[in-house]
Short mmCIF file of C-alpha atoms in Angstrom, two decimals:
data_model
loop_
_atom_site.label_atom_id
_atom_site.label_comp_id
_atom_site.label_asym_id
_atom_site.label_seq_id
_atom_site.Cartn_x
_atom_site.Cartn_y
_atom_site.Cartn_z
CA MET A 84 121.52 87.33 99.31
CA PRO A 85 118.41 86.70 97.19
CA LYS A 86 118.72 85.32 93.68
CA ILE A 87 119.46 88.26 91.37
CA THR A 88 120.09 88.03 87.62
CA ARG A 89 123.20 89.52 86.02
CA GLU A 90 121.09 92.25 84.40
CA GLU A 91 119.46 93.10 87.74
CA MET A 92 122.88 93.25 89.38
CA GLU A 93 124.00 95.78 86.80
CA THR A 94 120.88 97.82 87.56
CA LEU A 95 121.75 97.73 91.27
CA ARG A 96 125.34 98.83 90.69
CA LYS A 97 124.04 101.91 88.87
CA SER A 98 121.55 102.78 91.62
CA ALA A 99 122.13 106.08 93.39
CA LEU A 100 121.86 104.31 96.77
CA LEU A 101 124.97 102.20 96.10
CA GLU A 102 127.03 104.86 94.32
CA GLY A 103 130.70 104.95 95.33
CA LEU A 104 130.58 101.67 97.25
CA SER A 105 133.02 98.81 96.67
CA GLU A 106 131.93 95.41 95.36
CA SER A 107 132.46 93.85 98.78
CA ALA A 108 130.38 96.58 100.44
CA ILE A 109 127.58 96.13 97.89
CA GLU A 110 127.53 92.38 98.51
CA ALA A 111 127.31 92.96 102.27
CA ILE A 112 124.52 95.53 101.84
CA LEU A 113 122.51 93.19 99.61
CA GLU A 114 122.97 90.11 101.78
CA PRO A 115 119.98 90.70 104.14
CA THR A 116 117.57 91.85 101.41
CA SER A 117 114.57 90.05 99.97
CA ILE A 118 112.73 90.20 96.64
CA ARG A 119 109.17 91.39 96.19
CA GLN A 120 107.27 90.78 92.96
CA VAL A 121 104.06 92.71 92.28
CA THR A 122 101.46 92.28 89.55
CA ASP A 123 100.33 95.11 87.29
CA GLY A 124 98.21 97.61 89.23
CA ALA A 125 99.07 96.23 92.67
CA PHE A 126 100.73 98.39 95.32
CA PHE A 127 104.10 98.14 97.00
CA PHE A 128 102.70 100.42 99.70
CA HIS A 129 99.92 102.94 100.29
CA GLU A 130 100.04 106.56 101.39
CA GLN A 131 99.83 106.91 105.20
CA GLU A 132 100.92 103.33 105.89
CA PRO A 133 103.89 103.05 108.30
CA ALA A 134 107.11 103.34 106.27
CA GLU A 135 108.61 100.00 107.25
CA GLN A 136 110.41 99.03 104.03
CA ALA A 137 112.64 100.60 101.39
CA PHE A 138 112.95 99.43 97.78
CA ILE A 139 115.15 99.50 94.69
CA LEU A 140 113.18 98.73 91.55
CA LEU A 141 114.67 95.90 89.49
CA LYS A 142 112.02 95.36 86.83
CA GLY A 143 108.91 97.14 85.56
CA LYS A 144 107.78 100.66 86.44
CA VAL A 145 106.28 102.27 89.56
CA LYS A 146 103.75 105.09 89.66
CA LEU A 147 103.87 107.44 92.67
CA ILE A 148 100.44 108.70 93.70
CA GLN A 149 99.16 111.14 96.31
CA LEU A 150 95.64 112.21 97.22
CA ASN A 151 95.07 115.97 97.35
CA GLU A 152 93.01 117.81 99.95
CA VAL A 153 89.73 117.02 98.18
CA GLY A 154 90.54 113.34 97.72
CA GLN A 155 91.52 113.48 94.04
CA GLN A 156 94.39 111.31 92.85
CA VAL A 157 97.52 113.15 91.68
CA ILE A 158 100.32 111.28 89.91
CA LEU A 159 103.64 112.70 91.11
CA GLY A 160 105.84 110.68 88.80
CA TYR A 161 107.05 107.35 87.51
CA LEU A 162 110.09 105.30 88.53
CA VAL A 163 112.24 103.08 86.32
CA PRO A 164 114.60 100.22 87.30
CA GLY A 165 117.40 101.38 89.56
CA ARG A 166 115.31 104.03 91.32
CA VAL A 167 114.93 103.96 95.10
CA TYR A 168 111.60 104.51 96.87
CA GLY A 169 110.26 104.27 100.41
CA ILE A 170 113.73 105.23 101.68
CA ILE A 171 112.34 107.82 104.10
CA GLY A 172 111.39 105.00 106.48
CA ALA A 173 115.06 104.19 107.05
CA ILE A 174 115.74 107.67 108.41
CA LYS A 175 112.75 108.24 110.65
CA LYS A 176 109.65 106.41 111.84
CA ILE A 177 107.09 108.02 109.60
CA SER A 178 104.23 107.16 107.25
CA TYR A 179 104.72 106.89 103.51
CA PRO A 180 103.86 110.30 101.97
CA VAL A 181 102.79 108.66 98.68
CA SER A 182 101.47 105.37 97.32
CA ALA A 183 103.65 103.23 95.02
CA GLN A 184 101.72 101.30 92.35
CA ALA A 185 103.22 98.82 89.88
CA VAL A 186 102.91 99.60 86.17
CA GLY A 187 103.25 96.19 84.56
CA GLU A 188 104.75 93.18 86.30
CA SER A 189 107.32 94.69 88.68
CA LYS A 190 110.09 93.39 90.89
CA ALA A 191 112.02 95.14 93.65
CA LEU A 192 114.77 94.52 96.15
CA VAL A 193 113.52 95.17 99.69
CA TRP A 194 115.07 96.11 103.04
CA SER A 195 113.16 96.30 106.27
CA GLN A 196 113.53 99.60 108.12
CA GLU A 197 115.50 97.94 110.91
CA VAL A 198 117.93 96.13 108.59
CA LEU A 199 118.52 99.13 106.35
CA GLY A 200 119.20 101.29 109.40
CA ARG A 201 121.92 98.88 110.48
CA GLN A 202 123.43 98.81 107.01
CA MET A 203 123.49 102.60 106.80
CA ALA A 204 125.22 102.80 110.20
CA ARG A 205 127.83 100.34 108.93
CA PHE A 206 128.35 102.09 105.58
CA PRO A 207 128.30 105.91 105.95
CA GLU A 208 128.52 106.38 102.15
CA MET A 209 125.15 104.70 101.88
CA THR A 210 123.69 107.14 104.41
CA MET A 211 124.94 110.11 102.38
CA ASN A 212 123.53 108.58 99.20
CA ALA A 213 120.15 108.10 100.90
CA MET A 214 120.12 111.74 102.01
CA ARG A 215 120.85 112.90 98.45
CA ILE A 216 118.10 110.66 97.09
CA MET A 217 115.54 112.08 99.53
CA ALA A 218 116.60 115.65 98.77
CA SER A 219 116.21 114.96 95.04
CA GLN A 220 112.79 113.36 95.52
CA ILE A 221 111.58 116.31 97.59
CA GLN A 222 112.80 118.68 94.86
CA GLU A 223 110.98 116.65 92.19
CA PHE A 224 107.73 116.64 94.17
CA GLN A 225 107.99 120.36 94.90
CA GLY A 226 108.55 121.05 91.21
CA THR A 227 105.44 119.06 90.31
CA ILE A 228 103.34 120.82 92.96
CA ASN A 229 104.69 124.22 91.85
CA ASP A 230 103.70 123.43 88.25
CA LEU A 231 100.17 122.52 89.37
CA SER A 232 99.71 125.79 91.25
CA THR A 233 101.45 128.36 89.04
CA ARG A 234 101.45 127.29 85.39
CA ARG A 235 98.85 127.31 82.63
CA VAL A 236 97.37 123.95 81.72
CA GLU A 237 99.24 123.69 78.37
CA GLN A 238 102.51 124.38 80.18
CA ARG A 239 101.74 121.73 82.80
CA ILE A 240 100.99 119.09 80.20
CA ALA A 241 104.08 119.98 78.15
CA ARG A 242 106.33 119.84 81.21
CA ALA A 243 104.85 116.50 82.25
CA VAL A 244 105.43 115.00 78.78
CA LEU A 245 109.01 116.29 78.66
CA ARG A 246 109.69 114.98 82.18
CA LEU A 247 108.37 111.53 81.27
CA ALA A 248 110.45 111.55 78.08
CA ARG A 249 113.58 112.23 80.15
CA GLN A 250 112.72 109.54 82.71
CA SER A 251 111.34 106.79 80.47
CA GLY A 252 112.09 107.87 76.92
CA ARG A 253 113.32 105.49 74.23
CA GLN A 254 114.83 106.91 71.05
CA ILE A 255 113.19 105.76 67.81
CA ALA A 256 113.43 106.97 64.22
CA ASP A 257 110.61 109.53 64.60
CA GLY A 258 111.59 110.91 67.99
CA VAL A 259 111.33 109.74 71.60
CA VAL A 260 108.62 107.31 72.64
CA ILE A 261 107.60 107.41 76.31
CA ASP A 262 108.11 103.79 77.33
CA LEU A 263 105.10 103.64 79.64
CA PRO A 264 101.48 102.54 79.21
CA LEU A 265 100.46 106.18 79.53
CA THR A 266 96.78 107.05 79.21
CA ARG A 267 95.29 110.50 78.78
CA GLN A 268 93.65 110.05 82.18
CA ASP A 269 97.15 109.51 83.66
CA LEU A 270 98.28 112.81 82.13
CA ALA A 271 95.18 114.52 83.52
CA GLU A 272 96.04 113.22 87.01
CA MET A 273 99.65 114.35 86.62
CA THR A 274 98.67 117.87 85.61
CA GLY A 275 95.58 118.63 87.69
CA THR A 276 93.21 118.94 84.77
CA THR A 277 90.47 116.97 83.02
CA LEU A 278 90.54 114.14 80.50
CA TYR A 279 88.72 116.43 78.03
CA THR A 280 91.40 119.13 78.32
CA VAL A 281 94.29 116.69 77.93
CA SER A 282 92.63 115.18 74.84
CA ARG A 283 92.06 118.62 73.31
CA VAL A 284 95.65 119.73 73.92
CA LEU A 285 97.22 116.48 72.66
CA ASN A 286 95.07 116.54 69.52
CA GLU A 287 96.15 120.12 68.83
CA TRP A 288 99.83 119.24 69.34
CA GLU A 289 99.48 116.23 67.07
CA GLN A 290 98.07 118.41 64.30
CA ARG A 291 101.08 120.72 64.73
CA GLY A 292 103.53 117.80 64.48
CA LEU A 293 104.84 118.12 68.04
CA ILE A 294 103.77 114.68 69.24
CA LYS A 295 102.20 111.45 68.04
CA SER A 296 99.57 109.96 70.32
CA LYS A 297 97.81 106.64 70.30
CA ARG A 298 96.20 104.41 72.89
CA GLN A 299 98.40 104.41 76.03
CA GLN A 300 101.41 105.82 74.19
CA VAL A 301 102.87 109.24 73.44
CA THR A 302 105.82 109.87 71.12
CA LEU A 303 107.63 113.19 71.36
CA LEU A 304 108.45 114.45 67.86
CA SER A 305 109.72 117.95 68.69
CA SER A 306 111.39 118.49 72.06
CA ALA A 307 112.20 122.08 71.08
CA GLY A 308 108.61 122.86 70.13
CA LEU A 309 107.20 121.37 73.31
CA GLY A 310 109.93 123.06 75.33
CA LYS A 311 108.73 126.47 74.11
CA ILE A 312 105.23 125.67 75.32
CA ALA A 313 106.59 124.39 78.64
CA GLU A 314 108.46 127.65 79.23
CA ASP A 315 105.68 129.82 77.75
CA LEU A 316 107.94 131.10 74.97
CA PRO A 317 106.62 132.52 71.67
CA GLU A 318 106.66 130.20 68.67
CA SER A 319 109.45 132.23 67.02
CA ALA A 320 111.74 132.00 70.08
CA GLU A 321 115.05 130.19 69.56
#
């Protein structure tokens, strides 16, 4: 088993892939793994590459990216430590449907497709966990795509900010700071709009006291207020 810190081991124990497994089973599952460390902005894998490895993130963040039909980059979401990605390669020989890019120095536990397949055959609980993870990821991606195609731009931005706050939020005195180096261009790529539009909307929300925005950081000040925009509710709605 690769060298893993106590904190990283706690992250692994909480991972959805290892849920419900005994300590001895977890040790056996981790034994044939390796560690991959990636610098900020580098890729764990690219869209359309053969899906030959699966990962659990131990440190840092990962941005999931897909190119649309006209070649524009769309950010589908961000992953935090404990999240699993690339798992689809363990189920079927297929290409990665997205690219996975490190946000900050990042570190992940890695299985090869062949090894993970053997481990899943040995531990059926792991197979069921993997199926649930893939179903959840598909649901997340479908939700993002549905937002892009059916909702107004203000709704899309509000829903993206709320989603990021749930995934990577850190409670502070003023509200919830999104613990990511999040640029306005990133939000534009998440919501299928332009940098100009995102800037206009965020500035308006800041004036209304819903958020606080500065370079590469957004703090959510009013979840309820942004939630009304996300659901297209009138300002007076409870």
